Amino acid sequence: MARLVMKFGGTSVADIERIRHVANRVKREVDDGHQVAVVVSAMAGTTDNLVNLARQASAMHDAREYDVVVSAGEQISAGLLALALQNLDVPARSWLGWQIPVSTSAVHGSARILDIDGSLLEERLGEGQVAVIAGFQGLAPDNRIATLGRGGSDTSAVALAAAIGADRCDIFTDVEGVFTTDPRIVAQARKLDKITYEEMLEMASQGAKVLQTRSVELAMVHNVRVQVLSSFEDKPGTLVCDEGEIVEQEVVSGIAYSKDEAKITLTRVADRPGVAASIFGSLADANVNVDMIVQNISEDGAATDITFTVGRGDLERTAKILTDVRDGIAYAQLVTDSNVAKVSVIGVGMRSHAGVAQRMFSALAEKGINIQVISTSEIKVSVLIAAEYTELAVRALHTAYGLDAA
Ligand code: ADP
Ligand code: ASP
Ligand code: MG
């Protein structure tokens, strides 16, 4: 007997027929004698609708009320799946975040899970009851509902698996696993049988939304065996695991892209100590995440330009903050551009192979794509390019690194 966490995303619970299908999939595990905790997302499209409604009601919304609205979708799918399971004579009940409870940090809208008290759940699992848990939500210190950021049900599932000591955490979605790149834009993308936690972490944080970044971090820290697989087809998926479990490692395992980027340039910023600290300090204070940063040495020793990127949704806020602190920083101009995308190549093999970045730059040059900003880590190279070339760039790189399916 094993203890399993099974997570189903939005398209997997999109309508009653899909929910019945999921109930049957869960029943299979129960019939095999396993204890099962299921985590569900909202039905496809629901969260987007709720986000829009909250924005229409109030553009500068109170994040606590935003959370009350957008967390509602998961409540519906959890209740419906519990009903569908009961209909198959499988004992089941739904659990909302506060009922478990899942305790989170205070940052409404993108809270982090701090603790899950699994005791009540484990008691019920021991009695043979299936727990159907609303993902994406928890209880903040102010005793109010908090949500975990878009795609957060993945994190609910992994955190729960760690809390109840599950043997496996299966993430069921609308593709067969983790691919070399988004299979929806590159038909030649290949499914990976295995991927390391580190690579998956980079893929997710560079834009591959198949798993929420935070869920991979948690899986890595708590050593949770995560498998990504299709809820539509009965096929083996992708196992996210330690490097040691992978026999043949490619130099580059995947390519990710993100269109959720905006570029900001401050021209003629004073070239003296403390300036970068005050620019990025004021953004950090406002919880703005800064990603790529470039600064050149100044020609005249007096002033230089600084370019950096933030999430597209943070652009207006960032521009306002920098305008407010302009006197302290003394830049000449603030130039913004949201017509950009970030494309990244990822692979642990880069640590021991030279020429990976060069191959990327050549492949982009061959397509006439201009590189605006470059950033690297030990296992990744990212470039910022004009948004309209995203798909072209991803396809060209996929071919250049020999990742195309035969
Ligand atoms: P769910 O609703 O099940 O959580 P998501 O839409 O959040 O599903 O994530 C699955 C989607 O992630 C896929 O439909 C696919 O388009 C996208 N995706 C992006 N990069 C990858 C990748 N490298 N491998 C697999 N899927 C990817
Ligand atoms: N329903 C939430 C979202 O759409 C959480 C999730 O699906 O993981 O972002
Ligand atoms: Mg998702």
Short mmCIF file of C-alpha atoms and ligand atoms in Angstrom, two decimals:
data_model
loop_
_atom_site.label_atom_id
_atom_site.label_comp_id
_atom_site.label_asym_id
_atom_site.label_seq_id
_atom_site.Cartn_x
_atom_site.Cartn_y
_atom_site.Cartn_z
CA MET A 1 0.00 0.00 0.00
CA ALA A 2 1.27 3.45 -0.91
CA ARG A 3 0.17 6.93 -0.03
CA LEU A 4 -0.33 9.06 -3.14
CA VAL A 5 -1.01 12.69 -3.93
CA MET A 6 -2.72 13.13 -7.32
CA LYS A 7 -3.08 16.67 -8.68
CA PHE A 8 -5.40 17.54 -11.56
CA GLY A 9 -5.08 20.86 -13.43
CA GLY A 10 -7.81 23.01 -14.96
CA THR A 11 -8.24 21.22 -18.30
CA SER A 12 -8.33 17.88 -16.48
CA VAL A 13 -11.42 19.01 -14.55
CA ALA A 14 -12.84 21.27 -17.28
CA ASP A 15 -16.39 19.82 -17.23
CA ILE A 16 -18.46 17.12 -15.59
CA GLU A 17 -17.37 14.50 -18.10
CA ARG A 18 -13.68 15.22 -17.35
CA ILE A 19 -14.41 15.21 -13.60
CA ARG A 20 -16.03 11.76 -13.95
CA HIS A 21 -12.97 10.60 -15.85
CA VAL A 22 -10.74 11.88 -13.02
CA ALA A 23 -12.96 10.13 -10.43
CA ASN A 24 -12.46 6.85 -12.29
CA ARG A 25 -8.68 7.43 -12.43
CA VAL A 26 -8.63 8.04 -8.67
CA LYS A 27 -10.83 4.97 -8.06
CA ARG A 28 -8.23 2.80 -9.81
CA GLU A 29 -5.64 3.74 -7.18
CA VAL A 30 -8.13 3.24 -4.36
CA ASP A 31 -9.07 -0.19 -5.72
CA ASP A 32 -5.36 -1.05 -5.78
CA GLY A 33 -5.34 -0.44 -2.03
CA HIS A 34 -3.62 2.96 -1.96
CA GLN A 35 -4.41 5.95 0.24
CA VAL A 36 -5.17 8.90 -2.00
CA ALA A 37 -5.21 12.66 -1.47
CA VAL A 38 -6.32 14.55 -4.57
CA VAL A 39 -5.54 18.22 -5.21
CA VAL A 40 -7.63 20.04 -7.79
CA SER A 41 -7.39 23.29 -9.73
CA ALA A 42 -10.38 25.35 -10.78
CA MET A 43 -12.20 24.24 -13.94
CA ALA A 44 -10.37 25.55 -17.06
CA GLY A 45 -10.90 29.27 -17.61
CA THR A 46 -12.56 29.83 -14.23
CA THR A 47 -9.63 31.53 -12.50
CA ASP A 48 -9.09 33.85 -15.50
CA ASN A 49 -12.76 34.87 -15.31
CA LEU A 50 -12.56 35.47 -11.58
CA VAL A 51 -9.40 37.57 -11.97
CA ASN A 52 -11.17 39.68 -14.61
CA LEU A 53 -14.21 40.15 -12.42
CA ALA A 54 -12.06 41.28 -9.50
CA ARG A 55 -10.24 43.75 -11.77
CA GLN A 56 -13.51 45.11 -13.14
CA ALA A 57 -14.89 45.59 -9.65
CA SER A 58 -11.79 47.50 -8.60
CA ALA A 59 -8.63 48.12 -10.62
CA MET A 60 -6.48 48.79 -7.54
CA HIS A 61 -8.07 45.97 -5.60
CA ASP A 62 -7.69 45.01 -1.96
CA ALA A 63 -5.56 41.85 -2.27
CA ARG A 64 -7.51 40.12 0.53
CA GLU A 65 -10.78 40.46 -1.35
CA TYR A 66 -9.04 39.48 -4.62
CA ASP A 67 -8.08 36.23 -2.87
CA VAL A 68 -11.65 35.62 -1.70
CA VAL A 69 -12.80 35.92 -5.31
CA VAL A 70 -10.09 34.02 -7.19
CA SER A 71 -9.85 31.13 -4.72
CA ALA A 72 -13.53 30.30 -5.32
CA GLY A 73 -12.93 28.18 -8.44
CA GLU A 74 -11.09 25.45 -6.53
CA GLN A 75 -13.93 25.15 -4.02
CA ILE A 76 -16.30 24.23 -6.85
CA SER A 77 -14.07 21.60 -8.46
CA ALA A 78 -13.20 20.02 -5.09
CA GLY A 79 -16.90 19.65 -4.24
CA LEU A 80 -17.76 18.29 -7.68
CA LEU A 81 -14.98 15.70 -7.64
CA ALA A 82 -15.96 14.55 -4.13
CA LEU A 83 -19.53 14.09 -5.43
CA ALA A 84 -18.33 12.19 -8.51
CA LEU A 85 -16.24 9.88 -6.31
CA GLN A 86 -19.14 9.23 -3.94
CA ASN A 87 -21.19 8.37 -7.02
CA LEU A 88 -18.70 5.58 -7.71
CA ASP A 89 -19.08 4.40 -4.10
CA VAL A 90 -15.65 5.74 -3.21
CA PRO A 91 -15.75 7.40 0.24
CA ALA A 92 -14.55 10.99 -0.30
CA ARG A 93 -14.84 14.48 1.11
CA SER A 94 -13.69 17.91 0.05
CA TRP A 95 -11.24 20.07 2.03
CA LEU A 96 -10.70 23.80 1.68
CA GLY A 97 -7.35 25.31 2.61
CA TRP A 98 -8.55 26.64 5.99
CA GLN A 99 -10.12 23.32 6.96
CA ILE A 100 -6.83 21.37 6.81
CA PRO A 101 -5.35 23.96 7.63
CA VAL A 102 -2.74 25.10 5.07
CA SER A 103 -1.00 28.07 6.70
CA THR A 104 0.54 30.67 4.41
CA SER A 105 2.54 33.88 4.56
CA ALA A 106 0.77 37.24 4.61
CA VAL A 107 1.41 38.20 0.96
CA HIS A 108 -2.10 37.96 -0.44
CA GLY A 109 -2.18 37.05 -4.14
CA SER A 110 1.19 35.28 -4.06
CA ALA A 111 1.44 33.76 -0.60
CA ARG A 112 3.91 31.01 0.31
CA ILE A 113 2.90 27.90 2.17
CA LEU A 114 4.49 27.97 5.63
CA ASP A 115 3.00 24.87 7.18
CA ILE A 116 0.45 22.14 6.54
CA ASP A 117 -1.05 20.31 9.48
CA GLY A 118 -1.65 16.92 7.93
CA SER A 119 -2.94 15.18 11.08
CA LEU A 120 -6.67 15.35 10.38
CA LEU A 121 -6.16 14.38 6.76
CA GLU A 122 -3.96 11.44 7.69
CA GLU A 123 -6.57 10.20 10.14
CA ARG A 124 -9.21 10.20 7.39
CA LEU A 125 -6.86 8.67 4.82
CA GLY A 126 -6.23 5.89 7.34
CA GLU A 127 -9.97 5.25 7.44
CA GLY A 128 -9.99 4.80 3.66
CA GLN A 129 -11.52 8.15 2.83
CA VAL A 130 -10.22 9.99 -0.25
CA ALA A 131 -9.36 13.62 0.51
CA VAL A 132 -10.23 16.04 -2.28
CA ILE A 133 -8.34 19.24 -1.60
CA ALA A 134 -8.89 22.67 -3.12
CA GLY A 135 -5.48 23.69 -4.45
CA PHE A 136 -4.10 27.24 -4.76
CA GLN A 137 -5.43 28.36 -1.35
CA GLY A 138 -4.53 28.56 2.30
CA LEU A 139 -5.06 30.60 5.41
CA ALA A 140 -2.96 33.73 6.01
CA PRO A 141 -1.91 34.98 9.48
CA ASP A 142 -4.73 37.56 9.33
CA ASN A 143 -7.14 34.59 9.41
CA ARG A 144 -8.22 35.23 5.83
CA ILE A 145 -8.02 33.19 2.62
CA ALA A 146 -4.77 33.58 0.69
CA THR A 147 -3.89 32.35 -2.82
CA LEU A 148 -0.49 31.10 -3.93
CA GLY A 149 0.02 32.87 -7.28
CA ARG A 150 -1.08 31.59 -10.69
CA GLY A 151 -0.42 27.91 -11.20
CA GLY A 152 -0.28 27.49 -7.40
CA SER A 153 -2.14 24.18 -7.21
CA ASP A 154 1.10 22.43 -8.19
CA THR A 155 2.65 23.89 -5.05
CA SER A 156 -0.34 22.84 -2.93
CA ALA A 157 0.15 19.27 -4.18
CA VAL A 158 3.90 19.06 -3.57
CA ALA A 159 3.66 20.74 -0.15
CA LEU A 160 0.90 18.34 0.82
CA ALA A 161 2.93 15.34 -0.39
CA ALA A 162 5.82 16.50 1.82
CA ALA A 163 3.52 17.12 4.80
CA ILE A 164 1.85 13.70 4.76
CA GLY A 165 4.95 11.80 3.66
CA ALA A 166 3.42 10.64 0.37
CA ASP A 167 5.31 8.07 -1.66
CA ARG A 168 4.66 9.99 -4.87
CA CYS A 169 3.14 13.20 -6.15
CA ASP A 170 1.55 12.79 -9.58
CA ILE A 171 0.77 16.00 -11.46
CA PHE A 172 -1.84 15.25 -14.10
CA THR A 173 -2.11 17.81 -16.88
CA ASP A 174 -3.04 18.27 -20.55
CA VAL A 175 0.31 17.18 -22.03
CA GLU A 176 2.12 13.85 -21.64
CA GLY A 177 4.88 15.20 -19.42
CA VAL A 178 7.71 17.70 -19.46
CA PHE A 179 8.94 18.26 -23.01
CA THR A 180 12.17 19.70 -24.39
CA THR A 181 10.11 22.85 -24.96
CA ASP A 182 6.44 23.84 -25.00
CA PRO A 183 4.87 21.20 -27.29
CA ARG A 184 2.16 23.71 -28.19
CA ILE A 185 4.61 25.90 -30.08
CA VAL A 186 7.18 23.36 -31.29
CA ALA A 187 5.64 20.29 -32.88
CA GLN A 188 9.08 18.60 -32.79
CA ALA A 189 9.33 18.85 -28.99
CA ARG A 190 10.23 15.56 -27.30
CA LYS A 191 8.89 14.22 -24.03
CA LEU A 192 11.62 13.75 -21.43
CA ASP A 193 11.50 10.52 -19.40
CA LYS A 194 13.38 12.19 -16.57
CA ILE A 195 14.53 15.69 -15.71
CA THR A 196 16.64 16.87 -12.76
CA TYR A 197 15.09 19.08 -10.06
CA GLU A 198 17.60 21.78 -10.94
CA GLU A 199 16.75 21.82 -14.63
CA MET A 200 13.03 21.70 -13.91
CA LEU A 201 13.47 24.61 -11.53
CA GLU A 202 15.19 26.68 -14.23
CA MET A 203 12.64 25.63 -16.89
CA ALA A 204 9.77 26.66 -14.61
CA SER A 205 11.31 29.93 -13.49
CA GLN A 206 12.18 30.82 -17.08
CA GLY A 207 8.57 30.45 -18.16
CA ALA A 208 7.64 26.77 -18.79
CA LYS A 209 4.38 26.86 -16.89
CA VAL A 210 3.94 23.08 -16.76
CA LEU A 211 4.93 23.29 -13.06
CA GLN A 212 4.84 26.33 -10.80
CA THR A 213 8.42 27.27 -9.83
CA ARG A 214 7.74 27.12 -6.10
CA SER A 215 6.45 23.54 -6.40
CA VAL A 216 9.78 22.43 -7.87
CA GLU A 217 11.71 24.22 -5.11
CA LEU A 218 9.66 22.40 -2.49
CA ALA A 219 10.03 19.05 -4.24
CA MET A 220 13.81 19.53 -4.34
CA VAL A 221 14.09 20.53 -0.68
CA HIS A 222 11.81 17.80 0.64
CA ASN A 223 12.86 15.16 -1.88
CA VAL A 224 9.34 14.59 -3.16
CA ARG A 225 9.14 12.25 -6.18
CA VAL A 226 7.16 14.27 -8.68
CA GLN A 227 5.82 12.78 -11.86
CA VAL A 228 4.16 14.89 -14.58
CA LEU A 229 1.74 12.98 -16.77
CA SER A 230 -1.39 13.26 -18.90
CA SER A 231 -4.86 12.90 -17.45
CA PHE A 232 -6.13 12.29 -20.98
CA GLU A 233 -3.95 9.35 -21.95
CA ASP A 234 -2.60 6.39 -20.03
CA LYS A 235 1.07 6.82 -20.81
CA PRO A 236 4.20 7.13 -18.70
CA GLY A 237 5.07 10.74 -17.96
CA THR A 238 8.21 12.56 -16.81
CA LEU A 239 9.90 11.91 -13.48
CA VAL A 240 11.53 14.90 -11.78
CA CYS A 241 14.50 13.46 -9.88
CA ASP A 242 18.09 13.82 -8.71
CA GLU A 243 20.93 14.05 -11.24
CA GLY A 244 22.28 10.68 -10.13
CA GLU A 245 19.15 8.92 -11.42
CA ILE A 246 19.74 10.11 -14.99
CA VAL A 247 22.14 7.96 -16.97
CA GLU A 248 22.57 9.91 -20.19
CA GLN A 249 22.58 13.64 -19.73
CA GLU A 250 22.25 16.00 -22.72
CA VAL A 251 24.20 19.26 -22.67
CA VAL A 252 20.96 21.18 -23.19
CA SER A 253 17.76 19.51 -21.98
CA GLY A 254 15.23 22.17 -22.70
CA ILE A 255 14.25 25.59 -23.96
CA ALA A 256 11.85 27.90 -22.16
CA TYR A 257 10.32 31.22 -23.06
CA SER A 258 8.43 33.92 -21.26
CA LYS A 259 6.40 36.72 -22.79
CA ASP A 260 5.65 38.10 -19.36
CA GLU A 261 8.59 40.52 -19.54
CA ALA A 262 9.12 44.26 -19.68
CA LYS A 263 12.39 46.12 -20.15
CA ILE A 264 13.28 49.35 -18.41
CA THR A 265 16.29 51.54 -19.13
CA LEU A 266 17.44 54.42 -16.97
CA THR A 267 19.82 56.60 -18.98
CA ARG A 268 22.73 58.60 -17.58
CA VAL A 269 22.51 57.30 -14.05
CA ALA A 270 25.26 58.69 -11.80
CA ASP A 271 28.25 56.30 -11.75
CA ARG A 272 28.88 56.23 -8.00
CA PRO A 273 28.46 53.80 -5.10
CA GLY A 274 24.95 53.34 -3.74
CA VAL A 275 23.00 54.17 -6.89
CA ALA A 276 22.12 50.57 -7.82
CA ALA A 277 21.26 49.95 -4.17
CA SER A 278 18.78 52.80 -4.14
CA ILE A 279 17.19 51.85 -7.48
CA PHE A 280 16.74 48.19 -6.68
CA GLY A 281 16.13 48.81 -2.99
CA SER A 282 13.09 50.94 -3.76
CA LEU A 283 11.76 48.19 -6.05
CA ALA A 284 12.41 45.44 -3.51
CA ASP A 285 10.55 47.45 -0.86
CA ALA A 286 7.54 47.41 -3.15
CA ASN A 287 7.85 43.63 -3.76
CA VAL A 288 8.77 44.11 -7.44
CA ASN A 289 10.82 41.19 -8.73
CA VAL A 290 13.72 42.28 -10.92
CA ASP A 291 15.16 39.67 -13.27
CA MET A 292 17.89 40.51 -15.81
CA ILE A 293 20.13 43.49 -15.05
CA VAL A 294 22.85 45.07 -17.22
CA GLN A 295 25.01 48.03 -16.45
CA ASN A 296 27.94 49.19 -18.50
CA ILE A 297 31.05 50.95 -17.32
CA SER A 298 30.65 54.63 -18.06
CA GLU A 299 32.66 56.24 -20.82
CA ASP A 300 33.15 59.51 -18.99
CA GLY A 301 33.28 58.19 -15.44
CA ALA A 302 30.26 60.30 -14.54
CA ALA A 303 27.14 58.53 -15.79
CA THR A 304 26.02 55.22 -17.24
CA ASP A 305 22.84 53.47 -18.44
CA ILE A 306 21.15 50.69 -16.47
CA THR A 307 18.76 48.25 -18.15
CA PHE A 308 16.72 45.63 -16.32
CA THR A 309 13.57 43.55 -16.68
CA VAL A 310 10.48 43.07 -14.52
CA GLY A 311 7.27 41.10 -14.98
CA ARG A 312 4.97 42.82 -17.49
CA GLY A 313 2.27 43.23 -14.85
CA ASP A 314 4.70 45.21 -12.68
CA LEU A 315 5.76 47.68 -15.39
CA GLU A 316 3.44 50.56 -14.51
CA ARG A 317 4.13 50.23 -10.82
CA THR A 318 7.88 50.12 -11.45
CA ALA A 319 7.79 53.22 -13.65
CA LYS A 320 5.85 55.09 -10.99
CA ILE A 321 8.27 54.12 -8.21
CA LEU A 322 11.27 55.19 -10.30
CA THR A 323 9.61 58.49 -11.17
CA ASP A 324 8.96 59.10 -7.47
CA VAL A 325 12.62 58.50 -6.54
CA ARG A 326 14.05 60.33 -9.56
CA ASP A 327 15.53 63.16 -7.48
CA GLY A 328 17.61 60.75 -5.41
CA ILE A 329 18.93 58.76 -8.39
CA ALA A 330 19.24 61.56 -10.91
CA TYR A 331 18.80 59.74 -14.21
CA ALA A 332 18.17 61.52 -17.52
CA GLN A 333 15.40 59.38 -19.00
CA LEU A 334 13.24 56.40 -18.14
CA VAL A 335 12.53 54.27 -21.23
CA THR A 336 10.14 51.30 -21.07
CA ASP A 337 9.48 48.51 -23.57
CA SER A 338 6.97 45.72 -23.00
CA ASN A 339 7.35 44.28 -26.47
CA VAL A 340 10.05 41.84 -25.34
CA ALA A 341 10.35 38.14 -24.53
CA LYS A 342 12.96 36.07 -22.76
CA VAL A 343 14.20 32.83 -24.29
CA SER A 344 16.40 30.49 -22.24
CA VAL A 345 18.37 27.32 -22.92
CA ILE A 346 18.78 25.05 -19.91
CA GLY A 347 20.93 22.04 -19.10
CA VAL A 348 23.14 20.76 -16.29
CA GLY A 349 25.54 19.54 -18.99
CA MET A 350 26.56 23.18 -19.52
CA ARG A 351 28.72 22.99 -16.42
CA SER A 352 31.17 20.79 -18.24
CA HIS A 353 30.74 21.88 -21.87
CA ALA A 354 31.99 25.04 -23.53
CA GLY A 355 30.36 26.79 -26.49
CA VAL A 356 26.73 26.50 -25.41
CA ALA A 357 26.09 30.26 -25.37
CA GLN A 358 27.96 30.73 -28.65
CA ARG A 359 25.70 28.20 -30.38
CA MET A 360 22.68 30.12 -29.11
CA PHE A 361 23.96 33.45 -30.39
CA SER A 362 24.82 31.98 -33.83
CA ALA A 363 21.41 30.32 -34.21
CA LEU A 364 19.67 33.61 -33.40
CA ALA A 365 21.98 35.57 -35.70
CA GLU A 366 21.18 33.20 -38.57
CA LYS A 367 17.51 34.11 -38.16
CA GLY A 368 18.34 37.83 -37.96
CA ILE A 369 17.14 38.07 -34.36
CA ASN A 370 18.75 40.84 -32.33
CA ILE A 371 19.77 40.11 -28.73
CA GLN A 372 18.96 42.96 -26.33
CA VAL A 373 20.10 41.59 -22.95
CA ILE A 374 21.96 38.42 -21.96
CA SER A 375 22.10 36.72 -18.58
CA THR A 376 23.58 33.41 -17.55
CA SER A 377 23.71 31.03 -14.63
CA GLU A 378 25.66 27.82 -14.23
CA ILE A 379 23.03 25.79 -16.07
CA LYS A 380 21.21 28.39 -18.21
CA VAL A 381 21.68 31.11 -20.81
CA SER A 382 18.85 33.62 -21.31
CA VAL A 383 18.43 36.33 -23.91
CA LEU A 384 15.90 39.11 -24.23
CA ILE A 385 14.56 39.61 -27.77
CA ALA A 386 11.66 41.39 -29.50
CA ALA A 387 8.45 39.54 -28.61
CA GLU A 388 7.42 38.88 -32.22
CA TYR A 389 10.43 36.58 -32.73
CA THR A 390 9.70 34.31 -29.73
CA GLU A 391 8.37 31.28 -31.59
CA LEU A 392 10.96 31.61 -34.37
CA ALA A 393 13.76 31.77 -31.80
CA VAL A 394 12.50 28.80 -29.77
CA ARG A 395 12.16 26.64 -32.90
CA ALA A 396 15.58 27.65 -34.22
CA LEU A 397 17.26 26.86 -30.89
CA HIS A 398 15.42 23.57 -30.54
CA THR A 399 16.91 22.51 -33.86
CA ALA A 400 20.35 24.01 -33.17
CA TYR A 401 20.81 21.95 -29.98
CA GLY A 402 19.66 18.76 -31.70
CA LEU A 403 16.50 18.44 -29.65
CA ASP A 404 14.02 17.89 -32.51
CA ALA A 405 12.17 14.57 -32.42
CA ALA A 406 13.32 12.19 -35.14
P1 ADP B 1 -2.63 22.63 -15.70
O1 ADP B 1 -3.91 23.36 -15.91
O2 ADP B 1 -2.77 21.15 -15.80
O3 ADP B 1 -1.90 23.06 -14.47
P2 ADP B 1 -0.87 24.30 -17.30
O4 ADP B 1 -1.53 24.99 -18.44
O5 ADP B 1 -0.61 25.10 -16.08
O6 ADP B 1 -1.73 22.99 -16.96
O7 ADP B 1 0.51 23.64 -17.76
C1 ADP B 1 0.54 22.77 -18.86
C2 ADP B 1 0.97 23.52 -20.10
O8 ADP B 1 2.34 23.91 -19.96
C3 ADP B 1 0.96 22.71 -21.37
O9 ADP B 1 -0.29 22.73 -21.98
C4 ADP B 1 2.04 23.37 -22.23
O10 ADP B 1 1.49 24.23 -23.22
C5 ADP B 1 2.81 24.24 -21.24
N1 ADP B 1 4.27 24.01 -21.32
C6 ADP B 1 5.20 24.99 -21.44
N2 ADP B 1 6.43 24.48 -21.49
C7 ADP B 1 6.29 23.13 -21.41
C8 ADP B 1 7.22 22.05 -21.43
N3 ADP B 1 8.54 22.24 -21.52
N4 ADP B 1 6.74 20.79 -21.33
C9 ADP B 1 5.40 20.58 -21.21
N5 ADP B 1 4.48 21.57 -21.20
C10 ADP B 1 4.91 22.83 -21.31
N1 ASP B 2 -6.56 27.90 -10.67
C1 ASP B 2 -5.29 28.56 -10.40
C2 ASP B 2 -4.77 29.21 -11.66
O1 ASP B 2 -5.41 29.13 -12.70
C3 ASP B 2 -4.28 27.63 -9.81
C4 ASP B 2 -3.83 26.50 -10.70
O2 ASP B 2 -4.50 26.20 -11.69
O3 ASP B 2 -2.80 25.90 -10.40
O4 ASP B 2 -3.76 29.85 -11.62
MG MG B 3 -0.71 24.73 -14.02
#
